[in-house]
Amino acid sequence: MTRSELFSQIQQKSSFLCVGLDPDLEKIPRHLLSEPDPIFSFCKAIIEETADFAVAYKPNIAFFEALGAKGWETLAKVAEFIPKDIFTIADAKRGDIGNTSKLYAKAFFESMNFDSVTVAPYMGKDSVSPFLEFDNKWVILLALTSNPGSMDFQLIEDKAGKPLYQSVLEKSQEWGSPENLMYVVGATRGELIGKVRVLAPDHFFLVPGVGVQGGSLSEVAQFGMNSSCGLLVNSSRGIIYASSEKDFAQAARREAEKLQLEMKDLLEKYL
Amino acid sequence: MTRSELFSQIQQKSSFLCVGLDPDLEKIPRHLLSEPDPIFSFCKAIIEETADFAVAYKPNIAFFEALGAKGWETLAKVAEFIPKDIFTIADAKRGDIGNTSKLYAKAFFESMNFDSVTVAPYMGKDSVSPFLEFDNKWVILLALTSNPGSMDFQLIEDKAGKPLYQSVLEKSQEWGSPENLMYVVGATRGELIGKVRVLAPDHFFLVPGVGVQGGSLSEVAQFGMNSSCGLLVNSSRGIIYASSEKDFAQAARREAEKLQLEMKDLLEKYL
């Protein structure tokens, strides 16, 4: 998917919502456990009910991988089921030397046709570039994450006072463009998103951490939006586990719509 | 596997060789392609012929993942086939927030019974710690890698002149011990391994990059060995693709034995 196609979809739906698919056998409604593939049935129902409000879906690969080969099959089915006009993110946090990254890229971009994959920057250019060589596919590079451990290394300042996440943002802009490179920018630090926006004015940001992880949507929009929106704000548990009963998909729909309505106002206000 | 069990094996075999399993359908001998599971047949034969000389096997997860669900099944078979007294490394370079890292840990440590998994440090403590909570299982944390891109971020110095990889080494020693934490330390920088050894005197290092990637085994031993050896030196392509004919497993055996004999001398010299 191209950047302009993504932006069109954001305008059409008045939404920049990404729904995170973290399907956990211990958390999905009990009645699904008798289905032949409970995780697929769960994701399918969530996607059907939220597709009007979401511009992106982000399967968290660990949740599928934890189920072994079977989980991998389910992941392929889920990826296939997501409507083609919606942006898909393989949240895999991959990153290895060139040869190996190329194989990860093939797994997600060719075997499964994801639009994007999340990548860790620690190993540098040759671990990221192989993902950038696929037409209309995207790298979403970890820049500033929202977890407590983000403070261990990402904020370390170099001699000139530049934090590591800033080096990642600057350096990686030599490898990719706003047409094929996004960044993960955590939402629990409203003011920091503004700083990151200055460093990468045109790139899309994938913002986790709104909802359960505690970020504020209006702050994210205020500090992070650019003229093409430039934001995909993710919510996982707040949507997919809104109810653990038979009405789980309808409950997910209500939560997704709630966020979309907030987003509509924010798009009108800041875009 | 415990650290003392690993060291016993090193002493018994006079070897600190790790054989990297990067099985590529385009590179394995043609005659295997008619087998029901060519990748498994290839790995099985390699393992059978090299097990006398190897103390560890390191399947590169990307090579399996690139084959989808089928590849994941093959990986499980390969993991199962490796003799139980040999250390196993899932080279996966994972790393995500706590909840998710725990699932990756379960996938590799419980579903597949690997002894260790390679982990990227960028997201900090809560992305690494979940892997450290399993008895007799190991994290192998990326510290200083051997690829060109390692220079992009790993060598950035902070205000006190401390490079990022050193911060990773220091900080992570608060999370794990030499009994459950190893480091990836690239072999293309002989003198640097000595520096890393000072920073982590007791930890095992997984050293990639000997062989095709161009590191020198004797330098690695000279600068890197400690009183429990403290080294697992990996060779992948130099062993597994030593021949592309029917004798591939015997050729792999010869290359593994060559390295083991060098290692025997180095163990006698430096241990």
mmCIF file with all atom_site columns, C-alpha atoms in Angstrom, chain A residues 22 24 26-27 60-63 65-70 72-73 91-101 103-104 106-108 111 118 120-127 142-154 156-162 164-169 171-172 175 213 237, chain B residues 22 24 26-27 60-63 65-70 72-73 91-101 103-104 106-108 111 118 120-127 142-154 156-162 164-169 171-172 175 213 237:
data_model
loop_
_atom_site.group_PDB
_atom_site.id
_atom_site.type_symbol
_atom_site.label_atom_id
_atom_site.label_alt_id
_atom_site.label_comp_id
_atom_site.label_asym_id
_atom_site.label_entity_id
_atom_site.label_seq_id
_atom_site.pdbx_PDB_ins_code
_atom_site.Cartn_x
_atom_site.Cartn_y
_atom_site.Cartn_z
_atom_site.occupancy
_atom_site.B_iso_or_equiv
_atom_site.pdbx_formal_charge
_atom_site.auth_seq_id
_atom_site.auth_comp_id
_atom_site.auth_asym_id
_atom_site.auth_atom_id
_atom_site.pdbx_PDB_model_num
ATOM 1   C CA . ASP A 1 22  ? -3.071 -10.140 20.354 1.00 0.00 ? 22  ASP A CA 1
ATOM 2   C CA . ASP A 1 24  ? -4.540 -15.255 23.628 1.00 0.00 ? 24  ASP A CA 1
ATOM 3   C CA . GLU A 1 26  ? -6.543 -17.863 27.802 1.00 0.00 ? 26  GLU A CA 1
ATOM 4   C CA . LYS A 1 27  ? -8.371 -14.610 27.201 1.00 0.00 ? 27  LYS A CA 1
ATOM 5   C CA . ASN A 1 60  ? 1.281  -9.471  17.205 1.00 0.00 ? 60  ASN A CA 1
ATOM 6   C CA . ILE A 1 61  ? 3.322  -12.327 15.806 1.00 0.00 ? 61  ILE A CA 1
ATOM 7   C CA . ALA A 1 62  ? 4.360  -13.697 19.207 1.00 0.00 ? 62  ALA A CA 1
ATOM 8   C CA . PHE A 1 63  ? 0.788  -14.683 19.993 1.00 0.00 ? 63  PHE A CA 1
ATOM 9   C CA . GLU A 1 65  ? 4.218  -18.136 17.131 1.00 0.00 ? 65  GLU A CA 1
ATOM 10  C CA . ALA A 1 66  ? 3.551  -19.326 20.673 1.00 0.00 ? 66  ALA A CA 1
ATOM 11  C CA . LEU A 1 67  ? 1.180  -21.877 19.116 1.00 0.00 ? 67  LEU A CA 1
ATOM 12  C CA . GLY A 1 68  ? 3.835  -23.361 16.837 1.00 0.00 ? 68  GLY A CA 1
ATOM 13  C CA . ALA A 1 69  ? 3.147  -24.448 13.262 1.00 0.00 ? 69  ALA A CA 1
ATOM 14  C CA . LYS A 1 70  ? -0.593 -24.304 13.883 1.00 0.00 ? 70  LYS A CA 1
ATOM 15  C CA . TRP A 1 72  ? 1.633  -19.866 11.855 1.00 0.00 ? 72  TRP A CA 1
ATOM 16  C CA . GLU A 1 73  ? -1.173 -21.303 9.730  1.00 0.00 ? 73  GLU A CA 1
ATOM 17  C CA . ASP A 1 91  ? 4.325  -6.803  14.595 1.00 0.00 ? 91  ASP A CA 1
ATOM 18  C CA . ALA A 1 92  ? 7.373  -9.014  14.720 1.00 0.00 ? 92  ALA A CA 1
ATOM 19  C CA . LYS A 1 93  ? 10.231 -6.733  15.850 1.00 0.00 ? 93  LYS A CA 1
ATOM 20  C CA . ARG A 1 94  ? 12.626 -8.549  13.561 1.00 0.00 ? 94  ARG A CA 1
ATOM 21  C CA . GLY A 1 95  ? 16.169 -7.500  12.674 1.00 0.00 ? 95  GLY A CA 1
ATOM 22  C CA . ASP A 1 96  ? 19.192 -9.548  11.681 1.00 0.00 ? 96  ASP A CA 1
ATOM 23  C CA . ILE A 1 97  ? 22.048 -9.386  9.175  1.00 0.00 ? 97  ILE A CA 1
ATOM 24  C CA . GLY A 1 98  ? 21.137 -8.761  5.551  1.00 0.00 ? 98  GLY A CA 1
ATOM 25  C CA . ASN A 1 99  ? 20.854 -12.301 4.334  1.00 0.00 ? 99  ASN A CA 1
ATOM 26  C CA . THR A 1 100 ? 18.575 -13.233 7.220  1.00 0.00 ? 100 THR A CA 1
ATOM 27  C CA . SER A 1 101 ? 16.506 -10.056 7.208  1.00 0.00 ? 101 SER A CA 1
ATOM 28  C CA . LEU A 1 103 ? 14.229 -14.045 4.514  1.00 0.00 ? 103 LEU A CA 1
ATOM 29  C CA . TYR A 1 104 ? 12.122 -12.444 7.239  1.00 0.00 ? 104 TYR A CA 1
ATOM 30  C CA . LYS A 1 106 ? 10.014 -12.611 2.253  1.00 0.00 ? 106 LYS A CA 1
ATOM 31  C CA . ALA A 1 107 ? 8.097  -14.443 4.976  1.00 0.00 ? 107 ALA A CA 1
ATOM 32  C CA . PHE A 1 108 ? 5.971  -11.419 5.794  1.00 0.00 ? 108 PHE A CA 1
ATOM 33  C CA . SER A 1 111 ? 4.355  -15.533 1.728  1.00 0.00 ? 111 SER A CA 1
ATOM 34  C CA . THR A 1 118 ? 8.106  -3.820  12.714 1.00 0.00 ? 118 THR A CA 1
ATOM 35  C CA . ALA A 1 120 ? 14.437 -3.317  15.651 1.00 0.00 ? 120 ALA A CA 1
ATOM 36  C CA . PRO A 1 121 ? 17.316 -0.968  14.800 1.00 0.00 ? 121 PRO A CA 1
ATOM 37  C CA . TYR A 1 122 ? 20.156 -2.273  16.994 1.00 0.00 ? 122 TYR A CA 1
ATOM 38  C CA . MET A 1 123 ? 22.054 -4.038  14.198 1.00 0.00 ? 123 MET A CA 1
ATOM 39  C CA . GLY A 1 124 ? 21.972 -1.000  11.905 1.00 0.00 ? 124 GLY A CA 1
ATOM 40  C CA . LYS A 1 125 ? 21.559 -0.394  8.214  1.00 0.00 ? 125 LYS A CA 1
ATOM 41  C CA . ASP A 1 126 ? 22.123 -3.841  6.750  1.00 0.00 ? 126 ASP A CA 1
ATOM 42  C CA . SER A 1 127 ? 19.544 -5.309  9.112  1.00 0.00 ? 127 SER A CA 1
ATOM 43  C CA . LEU A 1 142 ? 11.429 1.037   16.653 1.00 0.00 ? 142 LEU A CA 1
ATOM 44  C CA . ALA A 1 143 ? 12.450 4.551   17.626 1.00 0.00 ? 143 ALA A CA 1
ATOM 45  C CA . LEU A 1 144 ? 11.010 5.472   21.001 1.00 0.00 ? 144 LEU A CA 1
ATOM 46  C CA . THR A 1 145 ? 8.950  2.743   22.607 1.00 0.00 ? 145 THR A CA 1
ATOM 47  C CA . SER A 1 146 ? 6.467  3.143   25.430 1.00 0.00 ? 146 SER A CA 1
ATOM 48  C CA . ASN A 1 147 ? 7.591  0.392   27.799 1.00 0.00 ? 147 ASN A CA 1
ATOM 49  C CA . PRO A 1 148 ? 9.566  1.091   31.003 1.00 0.00 ? 148 PRO A CA 1
ATOM 50  C CA . GLY A 1 149 ? 12.685 -0.526  29.479 1.00 0.00 ? 149 GLY A CA 1
ATOM 51  C CA . SER A 1 150 ? 12.704 2.119   26.739 1.00 0.00 ? 150 SER A CA 1
ATOM 52  C CA . MET A 1 151 ? 14.614 4.262   29.230 1.00 0.00 ? 151 MET A CA 1
ATOM 53  C CA . ASP A 1 152 ? 17.487 1.801   29.514 1.00 0.00 ? 152 ASP A CA 1
ATOM 54  C CA . PHE A 1 153 ? 19.107 2.588   26.181 1.00 0.00 ? 153 PHE A CA 1
ATOM 55  C CA . GLN A 1 154 ? 16.856 4.693   23.946 1.00 0.00 ? 154 GLN A CA 1
ATOM 56  C CA . ILE A 1 156 ? 21.167 7.552   26.387 1.00 0.00 ? 156 ILE A CA 1
ATOM 57  C CA . GLU A 1 157 ? 22.675 10.794  25.133 1.00 0.00 ? 157 GLU A CA 1
ATOM 58  C CA . ASP A 1 158 ? 25.800 10.968  23.013 1.00 0.00 ? 158 ASP A CA 1
ATOM 59  C CA . LYS A 1 159 ? 28.554 13.533  23.438 1.00 0.00 ? 159 LYS A CA 1
ATOM 60  C CA . ALA A 1 160 ? 26.490 16.180  21.692 1.00 0.00 ? 160 ALA A CA 1
ATOM 61  C CA . GLY A 1 161 ? 23.497 15.478  23.923 1.00 0.00 ? 161 GLY A CA 1
ATOM 62  C CA . LYS A 1 162 ? 21.617 13.560  21.253 1.00 0.00 ? 162 LYS A CA 1
ATOM 63  C CA . LEU A 1 164 ? 19.918 7.241   20.901 1.00 0.00 ? 164 LEU A CA 1
ATOM 64  C CA . TYR A 1 165 ? 16.359 7.309   19.545 1.00 0.00 ? 165 TYR A CA 1
ATOM 65  C CA . GLN A 1 166 ? 17.253 10.544  17.744 1.00 0.00 ? 166 GLN A CA 1
ATOM 66  C CA . SER A 1 167 ? 20.299 8.910   16.142 1.00 0.00 ? 167 SER A CA 1
ATOM 67  C CA . VAL A 1 168 ? 18.007 6.099   15.015 1.00 0.00 ? 168 VAL A CA 1
ATOM 68  C CA . LEU A 1 169 ? 15.560 8.592   13.515 1.00 0.00 ? 169 LEU A CA 1
ATOM 69  C CA . LYS A 1 171 ? 20.369 7.720   10.468 1.00 0.00 ? 171 LYS A CA 1
ATOM 70  C CA . SER A 1 172 ? 17.441 5.648   9.256  1.00 0.00 ? 172 SER A CA 1
ATOM 71  C CA . TRP A 1 175 ? 17.940 4.397   4.326  1.00 0.00 ? 175 TRP A CA 1
ATOM 72  C CA . GLN A 1 213 ? -0.839 1.282   28.324 1.00 0.00 ? 213 GLN A CA 1
ATOM 73  C CA . ARG A 1 237 ? -6.651 -5.132  24.549 1.00 0.00 ? 237 ARG A CA 1
ATOM 74  C CA . ASP B 1 22  ? 20.838 -21.839 7.936  1.00 0.00 ? 22  ASP B CA 1
ATOM 75  C CA . ASP B 1 24  ? 18.210 -22.674 2.319  1.00 0.00 ? 24  ASP B CA 1
ATOM 76  C CA . GLU B 1 26  ? 18.208 -22.939 -2.989 1.00 0.00 ? 26  GLU B CA 1
ATOM 77  C CA . LYS B 1 27  ? 21.519 -24.050 -1.526 1.00 0.00 ? 27  LYS B CA 1
ATOM 78  C CA . ASN B 1 60  ? 18.576 -19.534 12.255 1.00 0.00 ? 60  ASN B CA 1
ATOM 79  C CA . ILE B 1 61  ? 14.839 -19.100 12.703 1.00 0.00 ? 61  ILE B CA 1
ATOM 80  C CA . ALA B 1 62  ? 14.384 -16.891 9.625  1.00 0.00 ? 62  ALA B CA 1
ATOM 81  C CA . PHE B 1 63  ? 15.287 -19.770 7.340  1.00 0.00 ? 63  PHE B CA 1
ATOM 82  C CA . GLU B 1 65  ? 9.992  -19.004 9.140  1.00 0.00 ? 65  GLU B CA 1
ATOM 83  C CA . ALA B 1 66  ? 10.435 -18.133 5.464  1.00 0.00 ? 66  ALA B CA 1
ATOM 84  C CA . LEU B 1 67  ? 8.737  -21.469 4.715  1.00 0.00 ? 67  LEU B CA 1
ATOM 85  C CA . GLY B 1 68  ? 5.618  -20.635 6.740  1.00 0.00 ? 68  GLY B CA 1
ATOM 86  C CA . ALA B 1 69  ? 3.802  -23.187 8.888  1.00 0.00 ? 69  ALA B CA 1
ATOM 87  C CA . LYS B 1 70  ? 5.673  -26.018 7.200  1.00 0.00 ? 70  LYS B CA 1
ATOM 88  C CA . TRP B 1 72  ? 7.847  -24.110 11.716 1.00 0.00 ? 72  TRP B CA 1
ATOM 89  C CA . GLU B 1 73  ? 7.056  -27.835 11.810 1.00 0.00 ? 73  GLU B CA 1
ATOM 90  C CA . ASP B 1 91  ? 18.704 -17.597 16.678 1.00 0.00 ? 91  ASP B CA 1
ATOM 91  C CA . ALA B 1 92  ? 15.626 -15.454 16.539 1.00 0.00 ? 92  ALA B CA 1
ATOM 92  C CA . LYS B 1 93  ? 16.764 -11.976 17.664 1.00 0.00 ? 93  LYS B CA 1
ATOM 93  C CA . ARG B 1 94  ? 13.465 -11.441 19.437 1.00 0.00 ? 94  ARG B CA 1
ATOM 94  C CA . GLY B 1 95  ? 12.610 -8.631  21.836 1.00 0.00 ? 95  GLY B CA 1
ATOM 95  C CA . ASP B 1 96  ? 9.300  -7.003  22.675 1.00 0.00 ? 96  ASP B CA 1
ATOM 96  C CA . ILE B 1 97  ? 7.419  -5.744  25.725 1.00 0.00 ? 97  ILE B CA 1
ATOM 97  C CA . GLY B 1 98  ? 7.122  -8.098  28.673 1.00 0.00 ? 98  GLY B CA 1
ATOM 98  C CA . ASN B 1 99  ? 3.824  -9.717  27.872 1.00 0.00 ? 99  ASN B CA 1
ATOM 99  C CA . THR B 1 100 ? 4.928  -10.487 24.323 1.00 0.00 ? 100 THR B CA 1
ATOM 100 C CA . SER B 1 101 ? 8.478  -11.531 25.160 1.00 0.00 ? 101 SER B CA 1
ATOM 101 C CA . LEU B 1 103 ? 5.136  -15.658 24.671 1.00 0.00 ? 103 LEU B CA 1
ATOM 102 C CA . TYR B 1 104 ? 8.280  -15.776 22.538 1.00 0.00 ? 104 TYR B CA 1
ATOM 103 C CA . LYS B 1 106 ? 7.331  -19.996 25.774 1.00 0.00 ? 106 LYS B CA 1
ATOM 104 C CA . ALA B 1 107 ? 7.486  -20.720 22.060 1.00 0.00 ? 107 ALA B CA 1
ATOM 105 C CA . PHE B 1 108 ? 11.198 -21.456 22.149 1.00 0.00 ? 108 PHE B CA 1
ATOM 106 C CA . SER B 1 111 ? 7.012  -25.687 22.932 1.00 0.00 ? 111 SER B CA 1
ATOM 107 C CA . THR B 1 118 ? 19.057 -14.633 20.890 1.00 0.00 ? 118 THR B CA 1
ATOM 108 C CA . ALA B 1 120 ? 17.851 -7.739  20.856 1.00 0.00 ? 120 ALA B CA 1
ATOM 109 C CA . PRO B 1 121 ? 18.384 -5.180  23.640 1.00 0.00 ? 121 PRO B CA 1
ATOM 110 C CA . TYR B 1 122 ? 16.854 -2.007  22.176 1.00 0.00 ? 122 TYR B CA 1
ATOM 111 C CA . MET B 1 123 ? 13.634 -2.147  24.249 1.00 0.00 ? 123 MET B CA 1
ATOM 112 C CA . GLY B 1 124 ? 15.484 -2.640  27.530 1.00 0.00 ? 124 GLY B CA 1
ATOM 113 C CA . LYS B 1 125 ? 14.931 -4.622  30.687 1.00 0.00 ? 125 LYS B CA 1
ATOM 114 C CA . ASP B 1 126 ? 11.273 -5.606  30.405 1.00 0.00 ? 126 ASP B CA 1
ATOM 115 C CA . SER B 1 127 ? 11.887 -6.996  26.920 1.00 0.00 ? 127 SER B CA 1
ATOM 116 C CA . LEU B 1 142 ? 23.117 -8.833  21.144 1.00 0.00 ? 142 LEU B CA 1
ATOM 117 C CA . ALA B 1 143 ? 26.010 -6.725  22.392 1.00 0.00 ? 143 ALA B CA 1
ATOM 118 C CA . LEU B 1 144 ? 28.511 -6.121  19.604 1.00 0.00 ? 144 LEU B CA 1
ATOM 119 C CA . THR B 1 145 ? 27.573 -7.703  16.305 1.00 0.00 ? 145 THR B CA 1
ATOM 120 C CA . SER B 1 146 ? 29.885 -8.368  13.377 1.00 0.00 ? 146 SER B CA 1
ATOM 121 C CA . ASN B 1 147 ? 27.879 -6.886  10.509 1.00 0.00 ? 147 ASN B CA 1
ATOM 122 C CA . PRO B 1 148 ? 28.719 -3.515  8.907  1.00 0.00 ? 148 PRO B CA 1
ATOM 123 C CA . GLY B 1 149 ? 25.565 -1.965  10.403 1.00 0.00 ? 149 GLY B CA 1
ATOM 124 C CA . SER B 1 150 ? 26.879 -2.674  13.907 1.00 0.00 ? 150 SER B CA 1
ATOM 125 C CA . MET B 1 151 ? 28.741 0.620   13.544 1.00 0.00 ? 151 MET B CA 1
ATOM 126 C CA . ASP B 1 152 ? 25.564 2.642   13.077 1.00 0.00 ? 152 ASP B CA 1
ATOM 127 C CA . PHE B 1 153 ? 24.466 2.603   16.711 1.00 0.00 ? 153 PHE B CA 1
ATOM 128 C CA . GLN B 1 154 ? 26.425 0.082   18.798 1.00 0.00 ? 154 GLN B CA 1
ATOM 129 C CA . ILE B 1 156 ? 27.891 5.550   19.616 1.00 0.00 ? 156 ILE B CA 1
ATOM 130 C CA . GLU B 1 157 ? 29.608 6.946   22.706 1.00 0.00 ? 157 GLU B CA 1
ATOM 131 C CA . ASP B 1 158 ? 27.759 8.616   25.538 1.00 0.00 ? 158 ASP B CA 1
ATOM 132 C CA . LYS B 1 159 ? 28.938 11.734  27.354 1.00 0.00 ? 159 LYS B CA 1
ATOM 133 C CA . ALA B 1 160 ? 31.460 9.719   29.359 1.00 0.00 ? 160 ALA B CA 1
ATOM 134 C CA . GLY B 1 161 ? 32.837 8.091   26.206 1.00 0.00 ? 161 GLY B CA 1
ATOM 135 C CA . LYS B 1 162 ? 31.082 4.786   26.819 1.00 0.00 ? 162 LYS B CA 1
ATOM 136 C CA . LEU B 1 164 ? 26.316 1.787   23.495 1.00 0.00 ? 164 LEU B CA 1
ATOM 137 C CA . TYR B 1 165 ? 27.388 -1.858  23.461 1.00 0.00 ? 165 TYR B CA 1
ATOM 138 C CA . GLN B 1 166 ? 29.155 -1.260  26.768 1.00 0.00 ? 166 GLN B CA 1
ATOM 139 C CA . SER B 1 167 ? 25.989 0.197   28.297 1.00 0.00 ? 167 SER B CA 1
ATOM 140 C CA . VAL B 1 168 ? 24.169 -2.913  27.099 1.00 0.00 ? 168 VAL B CA 1
ATOM 141 C CA . LEU B 1 169 ? 26.785 -5.162  28.695 1.00 0.00 ? 169 LEU B CA 1
ATOM 142 C CA . LYS B 1 171 ? 23.052 -2.737  32.351 1.00 0.00 ? 171 LYS B CA 1
ATOM 143 C CA . SER B 1 172 ? 22.086 -6.270  31.373 1.00 0.00 ? 172 SER B CA 1
ATOM 144 C CA . TRP B 1 175 ? 19.181 -8.476  34.926 1.00 0.00 ? 175 TRP B CA 1
ATOM 145 C CA . GLN B 1 213 ? 32.268 -13.612 7.691  1.00 0.00 ? 213 GLN B CA 1
ATOM 146 C CA . ARG B 1 237 ? 27.967 -21.759 5.741  1.00 0.00 ? 237 ARG B CA 1
#
